[in-house]
Amino acid sequence: MNNVPVFEVSDAVAIFNQILETATPAVAVVGEVANFKINQNKWVFFDIKDAESTLNCFMSVFNLHGVIEDGMRVEVLARPQITKWGKFSLTIQNVRPVGAGSIKRAFELLRAKLDAEGLFAIERKRTLPELPDRIGVISSTDAAGYADFIKILNERMSGISIEVAHVQVQGDAAPEQIIAALKYFNEQKNPPEVIAILRGGGSRDDLMAFDDERLVREIAASRVPIITGIGHEIDTTLTDLAADVRAATPSNAVQILVPDRREIISTLDFQLSNLINESETRLNEIETRVVDNCSRMPERIDHALSEIEYKLKFLNAALQQLNPRTILRRGYAIVRGQNGKVLRTAAVGETLIIENYDSEITATVEKISRKT
């Protein structure tokens, strides 16, 4: 026993953890989740097991980037250690579902959670610019999907400014890198008009980075509209659901974003041709109306002159009826005083001058009788 080292309990735990950290600083363990629970919305506890053994697991909620539940098969990246209570445990750095069934289940659980929060709501989605001058691209520049995007973009339209954020699009580091790229574009003083997140095809496991809860929330919070072109047409990720527009593939994304200049030229030619035809038709119609109006002008002038002549005759007849000479001819007379003014009343003894049609009569008023 003299050669056996003696430790206090806490020292022994520290030595054992040092040995574990030296031998296996990080391990990946695959198994089935059991007894999953979250305490105080801060700490996550669960067991990972197979048919024969069970390991205790502990992690921070911050490191839980999806939804897991009992019975789900997962792979954990962890640091093995002995707790101060003497229990062997795995401190989890990352956990992800494995196997088609577990991956699908995790996807549906997280989708339901985020959908309930309104992150996928149609009414929050924005329209993309018709012809953007600046596009921010988040992709791996080594990927075939990115190469297809750039190739088709150059074929369809030139002169568009492209800024690329090179990121991993697969693996545990991918979500954080894509999130950092989104923050970079959104925090620019003059951000791009639209952001395209691109990744070519792959298995469902390859696309799991785009089902990361942190990434989905970052996309939903972006102040710049986002289009995604991830995988193949049959692939739908949570990133696609949160984006403003989902394209089937990276190639389809550029087709949505940028019109084909040949189509624009063809459309402009068609519109110009229609405008010329419409202008010619309109000018022909105006010419026809002008010619017609000119041919009918003499008739209209004669008609207008006849109406004027008729009105003049009518007015002349009316004036003749109002002429005092015409009235005197009908037997009426005008009575004036000696001052020549027309009288309406007279006094006895007053001298009157009475004018009829062909003479003037001077008379003296001898008697005035009032009409009753």
mmCIF file of C-alpha atoms in Angstrom:
data_model
loop_
_atom_site.group_PDB
_atom_site.id
_atom_site.type_symbol
_atom_site.label_atom_id
_atom_site.label_comp_id
_atom_site.label_asym_id
_atom_site.label_seq_id
_atom_site.Cartn_x
_atom_site.Cartn_y
_atom_site.Cartn_z
ATOM 1 C CA MET A 1 0.000 0.000 0.000
ATOM 2 C CA ASN A 2 3.003 2.295 0.433
ATOM 3 C CA ASN A 3 3.209 2.838 -3.356
ATOM 4 C CA VAL A 4 -0.498 3.648 -3.731
ATOM 5 C CA PRO A 5 -1.186 7.408 -3.949
ATOM 6 C CA VAL A 6 -3.580 8.835 -1.387
ATOM 7 C CA PHE A 7 -5.941 11.735 -2.333
ATOM 8 C CA GLU A 8 -8.662 13.722 -0.765
ATOM 9 C CA VAL A 9 -11.958 13.041 -2.509
ATOM 10 C CA SER A 10 -12.012 16.366 -4.380
ATOM 11 C CA ASP A 11 -8.407 15.870 -5.447
ATOM 12 C CA ALA A 12 -9.202 12.367 -6.660
ATOM 13 C CA VAL A 13 -12.125 13.722 -8.743
ATOM 14 C CA ALA A 14 -9.841 16.394 -10.210
ATOM 15 C CA ILE A 15 -7.181 13.782 -11.080
ATOM 16 C CA PHE A 16 -9.736 11.489 -12.705
ATOM 17 C CA ASN A 17 -11.142 14.382 -14.759
ATOM 18 C CA GLN A 18 -7.637 15.370 -15.808
ATOM 19 C CA ILE A 19 -7.039 11.813 -16.985
ATOM 20 C CA LEU A 20 -10.316 11.818 -18.871
ATOM 21 C CA GLU A 21 -9.588 15.198 -20.458
ATOM 22 C CA THR A 22 -6.154 14.004 -21.567
ATOM 23 C CA ALA A 23 -7.354 10.668 -22.907
ATOM 24 C CA THR A 24 -10.691 11.761 -24.404
ATOM 25 C CA PRO A 25 -11.126 15.559 -24.425
ATOM 26 C CA ALA A 26 -14.231 15.128 -26.566
ATOM 27 C CA VAL A 27 -16.272 12.076 -27.528
ATOM 28 C CA ALA A 28 -19.210 11.485 -29.834
ATOM 29 C CA VAL A 29 -21.773 9.062 -28.465
ATOM 30 C CA VAL A 30 -24.846 7.732 -30.243
ATOM 31 C CA GLY A 31 -27.852 6.448 -28.382
ATOM 32 C CA GLU A 32 -31.512 6.868 -27.462
ATOM 33 C CA VAL A 33 -32.739 9.797 -25.360
ATOM 34 C CA ALA A 34 -34.483 9.032 -22.053
ATOM 35 C CA ASN A 35 -35.661 11.103 -19.073
ATOM 36 C CA PHE A 36 -35.296 14.399 -20.970
ATOM 37 C CA LYS A 37 -36.071 17.515 -18.909
ATOM 38 C CA ILE A 38 -35.230 21.219 -18.733
ATOM 39 C CA ASN A 39 -34.745 22.914 -15.361
ATOM 40 C CA GLN A 40 -35.351 26.624 -14.790
ATOM 41 C CA ASN A 41 -35.228 27.120 -18.562
ATOM 42 C CA LYS A 42 -31.425 27.062 -18.203
ATOM 43 C CA TRP A 43 -30.192 23.511 -17.808
ATOM 44 C CA VAL A 44 -30.924 20.368 -19.808
ATOM 45 C CA PHE A 45 -30.691 16.869 -18.300
ATOM 46 C CA PHE A 46 -31.240 13.554 -20.041
ATOM 47 C CA ASP A 47 -29.863 10.035 -20.355
ATOM 48 C CA ILE A 48 -28.483 8.476 -23.491
ATOM 49 C CA LYS A 49 -28.763 4.691 -23.623
ATOM 50 C CA ASP A 50 -28.612 1.538 -25.666
ATOM 51 C CA ALA A 51 -29.790 -1.980 -24.889
ATOM 52 C CA GLU A 52 -27.173 -2.529 -22.183
ATOM 53 C CA SER A 53 -25.890 0.791 -20.769
ATOM 54 C CA THR A 54 -26.913 4.325 -19.809
ATOM 55 C CA LEU A 55 -24.942 7.585 -19.545
ATOM 56 C CA ASN A 56 -26.051 10.740 -17.760
ATOM 57 C CA CYS A 57 -25.960 13.920 -19.886
ATOM 58 C CA PHE A 58 -25.973 17.587 -18.924
ATOM 59 C CA MET A 59 -25.961 20.740 -21.074
ATOM 60 C CA SER A 60 -26.921 24.397 -21.186
ATOM 61 C CA VAL A 61 -30.142 25.399 -22.954
ATOM 62 C CA PHE A 62 -27.949 27.761 -24.995
ATOM 63 C CA ASN A 63 -26.334 24.760 -26.671
ATOM 64 C CA LEU A 64 -29.680 23.162 -27.545
ATOM 65 C CA HIS A 65 -30.294 24.265 -31.112
ATOM 66 C CA GLY A 66 -33.333 22.171 -31.871
ATOM 67 C CA VAL A 67 -36.017 20.079 -30.222
ATOM 68 C CA ILE A 68 -35.367 16.599 -28.865
ATOM 69 C CA GLU A 69 -37.556 14.238 -26.851
ATOM 70 C CA ASP A 70 -37.508 10.820 -25.236
ATOM 71 C CA GLY A 71 -37.106 7.931 -27.658
ATOM 72 C CA MET A 72 -35.252 10.018 -30.227
ATOM 73 C CA ARG A 73 -31.926 8.656 -31.459
ATOM 74 C CA VAL A 74 -29.195 11.285 -31.241
ATOM 75 C CA GLU A 75 -25.475 11.838 -31.503
ATOM 76 C CA VAL A 76 -23.934 13.970 -28.791
ATOM 77 C CA LEU A 77 -20.574 15.696 -28.842
ATOM 78 C CA ALA A 78 -19.499 15.780 -25.217
ATOM 79 C CA ARG A 79 -16.741 16.102 -22.666
ATOM 80 C CA PRO A 80 -16.720 13.162 -20.196
ATOM 81 C CA GLN A 81 -16.204 14.011 -16.554
ATOM 82 C CA ILE A 82 -16.901 12.967 -12.993
ATOM 83 C CA THR A 83 -19.083 15.371 -11.037
ATOM 84 C CA LYS A 84 -18.273 16.489 -7.512
ATOM 85 C CA TRP A 85 -21.018 14.139 -6.385
ATOM 86 C CA GLY A 86 -19.086 11.224 -7.818
ATOM 87 C CA LYS A 87 -21.321 10.561 -10.805
ATOM 88 C CA PHE A 88 -19.923 10.003 -14.284
ATOM 89 C CA SER A 89 -21.539 12.384 -16.748
ATOM 90 C CA LEU A 90 -21.273 13.747 -20.245
ATOM 91 C CA THR A 91 -21.218 17.540 -20.568
ATOM 92 C CA ILE A 92 -22.859 18.080 -23.939
ATOM 93 C CA GLN A 93 -21.469 20.606 -26.391
ATOM 94 C CA ASN A 94 -23.801 19.700 -29.260
ATOM 95 C CA VAL A 95 -26.624 17.251 -29.859
ATOM 96 C CA ARG A 96 -28.253 16.316 -33.146
ATOM 97 C CA PRO A 97 -30.772 13.689 -34.223
ATOM 98 C CA VAL A 98 -29.522 10.741 -36.265
ATOM 99 C CA GLY A 99 -31.521 8.357 -38.378
ATOM 100 C CA ALA A 100 -34.385 9.260 -40.696
ATOM 101 C CA GLY A 101 -37.084 8.848 -38.063
ATOM 102 C CA SER A 102 -35.416 11.004 -35.418
ATOM 103 C CA ILE A 103 -34.379 13.687 -37.889
ATOM 104 C CA LYS A 104 -37.922 13.927 -39.203
ATOM 105 C CA ARG A 105 -39.385 13.999 -35.699
ATOM 106 C CA ALA A 106 -36.997 16.751 -34.571
ATOM 107 C CA PHE A 107 -37.834 18.734 -37.703
ATOM 108 C CA GLU A 108 -41.592 18.498 -37.102
ATOM 109 C CA LEU A 109 -41.321 19.403 -33.419
ATOM 110 C CA LEU A 110 -39.225 22.496 -34.084
ATOM 111 C CA ARG A 111 -41.365 23.453 -37.052
ATOM 112 C CA ALA A 112 -44.507 23.351 -34.911
ATOM 113 C CA LYS A 113 -42.830 25.394 -32.174
ATOM 114 C CA LEU A 114 -41.598 28.153 -34.482
ATOM 115 C CA ASP A 115 -44.804 28.185 -36.516
ATOM 116 C CA ALA A 116 -46.781 28.787 -33.327
ATOM 117 C CA GLU A 117 -44.592 31.851 -32.723
ATOM 118 C CA GLY A 118 -45.478 33.220 -36.172
ATOM 119 C CA LEU A 119 -41.988 32.950 -37.690
ATOM 120 C CA PHE A 120 -43.373 31.307 -40.855
ATOM 121 C CA ALA A 121 -46.463 33.520 -41.237
ATOM 122 C CA ILE A 122 -47.267 34.620 -44.789
ATOM 123 C CA GLU A 123 -48.123 38.166 -43.726
ATOM 124 C CA ARG A 124 -44.593 38.844 -42.451
ATOM 125 C CA LYS A 125 -42.932 37.945 -45.748
ATOM 126 C CA ARG A 126 -41.662 40.777 -47.943
ATOM 127 C CA THR A 127 -41.453 41.153 -51.694
ATOM 128 C CA LEU A 128 -38.073 41.127 -53.382
ATOM 129 C CA PRO A 129 -36.763 44.058 -55.475
ATOM 130 C CA GLU A 130 -37.630 43.714 -59.174
ATOM 131 C CA LEU A 131 -34.055 44.272 -60.320
ATOM 132 C CA PRO A 132 -31.590 44.561 -57.424
ATOM 133 C CA ASP A 133 -28.364 46.518 -57.863
ATOM 134 C CA ARG A 134 -26.647 44.756 -54.923
ATOM 135 C CA ILE A 135 -27.060 41.168 -53.782
ATOM 136 C CA GLY A 136 -25.517 39.628 -50.679
ATOM 137 C CA VAL A 137 -24.745 35.921 -51.103
ATOM 138 C CA ILE A 138 -24.164 33.501 -48.232
ATOM 139 C CA SER A 139 -22.722 30.233 -49.487
ATOM 140 C CA SER A 140 -19.628 28.133 -49.816
ATOM 141 C CA THR A 141 -17.712 29.489 -52.769
ATOM 142 C CA ASP A 142 -16.417 25.958 -53.352
ATOM 143 C CA ALA A 143 -19.924 24.534 -53.792
ATOM 144 C CA ALA A 144 -21.447 23.668 -57.160
ATOM 145 C CA GLY A 145 -24.654 25.496 -56.205
ATOM 146 C CA TYR A 146 -22.776 28.776 -55.802
ATOM 147 C CA ALA A 147 -20.985 28.264 -59.137
ATOM 148 C CA ASP A 148 -24.334 27.643 -60.860
ATOM 149 C CA PHE A 149 -25.775 30.797 -59.291
ATOM 150 C CA ILE A 150 -22.928 33.017 -60.522
ATOM 151 C CA LYS A 151 -22.870 31.417 -63.989
ATOM 152 C CA ILE A 152 -26.595 31.911 -64.566
ATOM 153 C CA LEU A 153 -26.486 35.421 -63.088
ATOM 154 C CA ASN A 154 -23.811 36.483 -65.586
ATOM 155 C CA GLU A 155 -25.824 34.961 -68.420
ATOM 156 C CA ARG A 156 -29.033 36.726 -67.444
ATOM 157 C CA MET A 157 -27.855 40.192 -66.411
ATOM 158 C CA SER A 158 -24.607 42.140 -66.098
ATOM 159 C CA GLY A 159 -23.665 45.055 -63.892
ATOM 160 C CA ILE A 160 -25.104 43.689 -60.629
ATOM 161 C CA SER A 161 -22.873 44.020 -57.582
ATOM 162 C CA ILE A 162 -22.399 40.750 -55.684
ATOM 163 C CA GLU A 163 -20.866 40.500 -52.208
ATOM 164 C CA VAL A 164 -20.198 36.959 -51.035
ATOM 165 C CA ALA A 165 -19.835 35.724 -47.470
ATOM 166 C CA HIS A 166 -18.000 32.382 -47.666
ATOM 167 C CA VAL A 167 -19.327 29.949 -45.054
ATOM 168 C CA GLN A 168 -19.578 26.263 -44.378
ATOM 169 C CA VAL A 169 -22.947 24.937 -45.477
ATOM 170 C CA GLN A 170 -22.703 21.581 -43.740
ATOM 171 C CA GLY A 171 -21.641 20.377 -40.319
ATOM 172 C CA ASP A 172 -21.788 21.684 -36.756
ATOM 173 C CA ALA A 173 -19.988 24.960 -37.528
ATOM 174 C CA ALA A 174 -22.271 25.888 -40.445
ATOM 175 C CA PRO A 175 -25.178 27.500 -38.503
ATOM 176 C CA GLU A 176 -22.915 29.849 -36.553
ATOM 177 C CA GLN A 177 -21.051 30.914 -39.682
ATOM 178 C CA ILE A 178 -24.276 31.590 -41.595
ATOM 179 C CA ILE A 179 -25.654 33.554 -38.624
ATOM 180 C CA ALA A 180 -22.462 35.630 -38.516
ATOM 181 C CA ALA A 181 -22.798 36.349 -42.257
ATOM 182 C CA LEU A 182 -26.421 37.459 -41.801
ATOM 183 C CA LYS A 183 -25.385 39.804 -39.012
ATOM 184 C CA TYR A 184 -22.580 41.169 -41.201
ATOM 185 C CA PHE A 185 -24.936 42.082 -44.046
ATOM 186 C CA ASN A 186 -27.692 43.429 -41.786
ATOM 187 C CA GLU A 187 -25.330 45.641 -39.810
ATOM 188 C CA GLN A 188 -23.878 47.378 -42.864
ATOM 189 C CA LYS A 189 -24.642 51.087 -43.222
ATOM 190 C CA ASN A 190 -25.851 50.406 -46.768
ATOM 191 C CA PRO A 191 -26.872 46.754 -46.746
ATOM 192 C CA PRO A 192 -27.595 44.808 -49.950
ATOM 193 C CA GLU A 193 -31.132 44.947 -51.295
ATOM 194 C CA VAL A 194 -31.568 41.200 -50.890
ATOM 195 C CA ILE A 195 -29.647 38.301 -49.331
ATOM 196 C CA ALA A 196 -29.448 34.889 -51.023
ATOM 197 C CA ILE A 197 -28.616 31.824 -48.900
ATOM 198 C CA LEU A 198 -27.436 29.044 -51.200
ATOM 199 C CA ARG A 199 -26.523 25.385 -50.945
ATOM 200 C CA GLY A 200 -26.646 22.626 -53.534
ATOM 201 C CA GLY A 201 -28.237 19.229 -53.094
ATOM 202 C CA GLY A 202 -27.384 16.662 -50.461
ATOM 203 C CA SER A 203 -28.861 14.146 -48.049
ATOM 204 C CA ARG A 204 -31.216 15.179 -45.263
ATOM 205 C CA ASP A 205 -28.310 14.871 -42.838
ATOM 206 C CA ASP A 206 -26.291 17.281 -44.995
ATOM 207 C CA LEU A 207 -29.060 19.889 -44.806
ATOM 208 C CA MET A 208 -29.569 19.734 -41.038
ATOM 209 C CA ALA A 209 -27.576 22.929 -40.517
ATOM 210 C CA PHE A 210 -30.501 24.800 -42.112
ATOM 211 C CA ASP A 211 -32.898 23.449 -39.478
ATOM 212 C CA ASP A 212 -30.984 25.122 -36.658
ATOM 213 C CA GLU A 213 -33.288 27.125 -34.387
ATOM 214 C CA ARG A 214 -30.812 29.990 -33.929
ATOM 215 C CA LEU A 215 -30.425 30.364 -37.695
ATOM 216 C CA VAL A 216 -34.175 30.342 -38.291
ATOM 217 C CA ARG A 217 -34.684 33.098 -35.730
ATOM 218 C CA GLU A 218 -31.876 35.173 -37.257
ATOM 219 C CA ILE A 219 -33.499 34.909 -40.698
ATOM 220 C CA ALA A 220 -36.875 35.941 -39.302
ATOM 221 C CA ALA A 221 -35.249 38.992 -37.676
ATOM 222 C CA SER A 222 -33.355 40.126 -40.793
ATOM 223 C CA ARG A 223 -34.068 43.675 -41.945
ATOM 224 C CA VAL A 224 -32.986 42.696 -45.465
ATOM 225 C CA PRO A 225 -35.314 40.437 -47.515
ATOM 226 C CA ILE A 226 -33.975 36.895 -47.854
ATOM 227 C CA ILE A 227 -34.303 34.301 -50.605
ATOM 228 C CA THR A 228 -33.122 30.724 -50.091
ATOM 229 C CA GLY A 229 -31.975 28.218 -52.691
ATOM 230 C CA ILE A 230 -31.155 25.127 -50.665
ATOM 231 C CA GLY A 231 -30.910 21.550 -51.906
ATOM 232 C CA HIS A 232 -33.266 20.204 -54.543
ATOM 233 C CA GLU A 233 -36.879 21.089 -55.261
ATOM 234 C CA ILE A 234 -38.159 18.324 -52.967
ATOM 235 C CA ASP A 235 -36.071 19.571 -50.012
ATOM 236 C CA THR A 236 -37.671 21.994 -47.547
ATOM 237 C CA THR A 237 -35.762 23.247 -44.515
ATOM 238 C CA LEU A 238 -36.877 25.482 -41.658
ATOM 239 C CA THR A 239 -34.622 28.150 -43.146
ATOM 240 C CA ASP A 240 -36.749 27.996 -46.316
ATOM 241 C CA LEU A 241 -39.935 28.444 -44.285
ATOM 242 C CA ALA A 242 -38.576 31.509 -42.468
ATOM 243 C CA ALA A 243 -37.212 33.196 -45.603
ATOM 244 C CA ASP A 244 -39.246 35.750 -47.546
ATOM 245 C CA VAL A 245 -39.002 33.656 -50.727
ATOM 246 C CA ARG A 246 -38.006 30.025 -51.184
ATOM 247 C CA ALA A 247 -36.421 28.985 -54.459
ATOM 248 C CA ALA A 248 -36.274 25.324 -55.455
ATOM 249 C CA THR A 249 -32.507 25.404 -56.145
ATOM 250 C CA PRO A 250 -29.655 27.943 -56.306
ATOM 251 C CA SER A 251 -30.233 28.191 -60.056
ATOM 252 C CA ASN A 252 -33.907 28.898 -59.500
ATOM 253 C CA ALA A 253 -32.968 31.572 -56.931
ATOM 254 C CA VAL A 254 -31.114 33.642 -59.521
ATOM 255 C CA GLN A 255 -34.001 33.175 -61.968
ATOM 256 C CA ILE A 256 -36.353 34.649 -59.371
ATOM 257 C CA LEU A 257 -33.996 37.462 -58.406
ATOM 258 C CA VAL A 258 -32.829 38.689 -61.799
ATOM 259 C CA PRO A 259 -34.758 38.929 -65.077
ATOM 260 C CA ASP A 260 -33.118 37.696 -68.272
ATOM 261 C CA ARG A 261 -31.885 40.684 -70.292
ATOM 262 C CA ARG A 262 -32.937 38.872 -73.472
ATOM 263 C CA GLU A 263 -36.466 38.621 -72.130
ATOM 264 C CA ILE A 264 -36.375 42.318 -71.189
ATOM 265 C CA ILE A 265 -35.203 43.279 -74.689
ATOM 266 C CA SER A 266 -37.874 41.070 -76.251
ATOM 267 C CA THR A 267 -40.540 42.571 -73.993
ATOM 268 C CA LEU A 268 -39.418 46.114 -74.793
ATOM 269 C CA ASP A 269 -39.438 45.340 -78.533
ATOM 270 C CA PHE A 270 -42.957 43.958 -78.234
ATOM 271 C CA GLN A 271 -44.149 46.964 -76.221
ATOM 272 C CA LEU A 272 -42.506 49.390 -78.658
ATOM 273 C CA SER A 273 -44.130 47.615 -81.601
ATOM 274 C CA ASN A 274 -47.514 47.801 -79.885
ATOM 275 C CA LEU A 275 -46.974 51.483 -79.115
ATOM 276 C CA ILE A 276 -46.141 52.231 -82.760
ATOM 277 C CA ASN A 277 -49.189 50.298 -83.966
ATOM 278 C CA GLU A 278 -51.455 52.011 -81.451
ATOM 279 C CA SER A 279 -50.031 55.417 -82.404
ATOM 280 C CA GLU A 280 -50.584 54.771 -86.114
ATOM 281 C CA THR A 281 -54.143 53.610 -85.454
ATOM 282 C CA ARG A 282 -54.820 56.665 -83.344
ATOM 283 C CA LEU A 283 -53.370 59.024 -85.954
ATOM 284 C CA ASN A 284 -55.469 57.362 -88.670
ATOM 285 C CA GLU A 285 -58.578 57.840 -86.569
ATOM 286 C CA ILE A 286 -57.748 61.517 -85.992
ATOM 287 C CA GLU A 287 -57.036 62.027 -89.698
ATOM 288 C CA THR A 288 -60.359 60.425 -90.620
ATOM 289 C CA ARG A 289 -62.240 62.666 -88.196
ATOM 290 C CA VAL A 290 -60.431 65.791 -89.464
ATOM 291 C CA VAL A 291 -61.206 64.960 -93.088
ATOM 292 C CA ASP A 292 -64.829 64.223 -92.223
ATOM 293 C CA ASN A 293 -65.163 67.461 -90.264
ATOM 294 C CA CYS A 294 -63.595 69.479 -93.079
ATOM 295 C CA SER A 295 -65.936 67.970 -95.662
ATOM 296 C CA ARG A 296 -68.955 68.839 -93.564
ATOM 297 C CA MET A 297 -67.726 72.304 -92.640
ATOM 298 C CA PRO A 298 -69.488 74.274 -95.501
ATOM 299 C CA GLU A 299 -72.793 72.631 -94.650
ATOM 300 C CA ARG A 300 -72.344 73.451 -90.991
ATOM 301 C CA ILE A 301 -71.387 77.074 -91.813
ATOM 302 C CA ASP A 302 -74.487 77.480 -94.062
ATOM 303 C CA HIS A 303 -76.656 76.046 -91.326
ATOM 304 C CA ALA A 304 -75.131 78.369 -88.729
ATOM 305 C CA LEU A 305 -75.564 81.401 -91.008
ATOM 306 C CA SER A 306 -79.216 80.470 -91.661
ATOM 307 C CA GLU A 307 -79.851 80.317 -87.948
ATOM 308 C CA ILE A 308 -78.184 83.715 -87.447
ATOM 309 C CA GLU A 309 -80.205 85.239 -90.303
ATOM 310 C CA TYR A 310 -83.433 83.882 -88.839
ATOM 311 C CA LYS A 311 -82.600 85.282 -85.404
ATOM 312 C CA LEU A 312 -81.750 88.686 -86.914
ATOM 313 C CA LYS A 313 -85.116 88.813 -88.735
ATOM 314 C CA PHE A 314 -86.875 87.889 -85.521
ATOM 315 C CA LEU A 315 -85.032 90.574 -83.566
ATOM 316 C CA ASN A 316 -85.713 93.156 -86.294
ATOM 317 C CA ALA A 317 -89.419 92.378 -86.207
ATOM 318 C CA ALA A 318 -89.399 92.696 -82.418
ATOM 319 C CA LEU A 319 -87.645 96.063 -82.687
ATOM 320 C CA GLN A 320 -90.179 97.291 -85.255
ATOM 321 C CA GLN A 321 -92.993 96.413 -82.886
ATOM 322 C CA LEU A 322 -91.303 98.488 -80.181
ATOM 323 C CA ASN A 323 -90.698 101.511 -82.495
ATOM 324 C CA PRO A 324 -92.788 104.519 -81.234
ATOM 325 C CA ARG A 325 -93.712 105.453 -84.826
ATOM 326 C CA THR A 326 -95.268 102.052 -85.276
ATOM 327 C CA ILE A 327 -97.271 102.544 -82.075
ATOM 328 C CA LEU A 328 -98.453 106.025 -83.186
ATOM 329 C CA ARG A 329 -99.553 104.556 -86.531
ATOM 330 C CA ARG A 330 -101.933 102.295 -84.612
ATOM 331 C CA GLY A 331 -103.753 105.408 -83.285
ATOM 332 C CA TYR A 332 -101.886 106.109 -80.096
ATOM 333 C CA ALA A 333 -100.525 109.568 -79.177
ATOM 334 C CA ILE A 334 -97.741 111.032 -77.061
ATOM 335 C CA VAL A 335 -98.696 113.833 -74.646
ATOM 336 C CA ARG A 336 -95.979 116.338 -73.657
ATOM 337 C CA GLY A 337 -95.879 119.467 -71.590
ATOM 338 C CA GLN A 338 -94.648 122.808 -72.844
ATOM 339 C CA ASN A 339 -91.147 121.774 -71.768
ATOM 340 C CA GLY A 340 -91.313 118.835 -74.200
ATOM 341 C CA LYS A 341 -91.298 116.130 -71.510
ATOM 342 C CA VAL A 342 -93.756 113.266 -71.693
ATOM 343 C CA LEU A 343 -96.570 113.744 -69.195
ATOM 344 C CA ARG A 344 -98.241 111.110 -67.096
ATOM 345 C CA THR A 345 -100.539 113.601 -65.298
ATOM 346 C CA ALA A 346 -101.694 117.179 -66.045
ATOM 347 C CA ALA A 347 -103.408 120.132 -64.324
ATOM 348 C CA VAL A 348 -106.399 122.235 -65.392
ATOM 349 C CA GLY A 349 -105.261 125.142 -67.530
ATOM 350 C CA GLU A 350 -101.989 123.457 -68.525
ATOM 351 C CA THR A 351 -101.029 123.635 -72.179
ATOM 352 C CA LEU A 352 -100.413 120.232 -73.804
ATOM 353 C CA ILE A 353 -98.717 119.213 -77.031
ATOM 354 C CA ILE A 354 -100.308 116.034 -78.407
ATOM 355 C CA GLU A 355 -98.301 114.134 -81.037
ATOM 356 C CA ASN A 356 -99.986 111.555 -83.249
ATOM 357 C CA TYR A 357 -98.700 109.728 -86.322
ATOM 358 C CA ASP A 358 -98.748 112.679 -88.748
ATOM 359 C CA SER A 359 -99.340 115.896 -86.685
ATOM 360 C CA GLU A 360 -98.930 117.763 -83.395
ATOM 361 C CA ILE A 361 -101.939 119.302 -81.600
ATOM 362 C CA THR A 362 -101.669 122.108 -79.018
ATOM 363 C CA ALA A 363 -104.508 122.003 -76.421
ATOM 364 C CA THR A 364 -105.401 123.449 -73.025
ATOM 365 C CA VAL A 365 -106.681 121.276 -70.163
ATOM 366 C CA GLU A 366 -110.157 122.426 -69.196
ATOM 367 C CA LYS A 367 -111.282 119.521 -67.022
ATOM 368 C CA ILE A 368 -109.730 116.457 -65.419
ATOM 369 C CA SER A 369 -111.906 113.458 -64.535
ATOM 370 C CA ARG A 370 -110.540 110.580 -62.412
ATOM 371 C CA LYS A 371 -111.194 107.028 -63.500
ATOM 372 C CA THR A 372 -113.096 104.938 -61.060
#
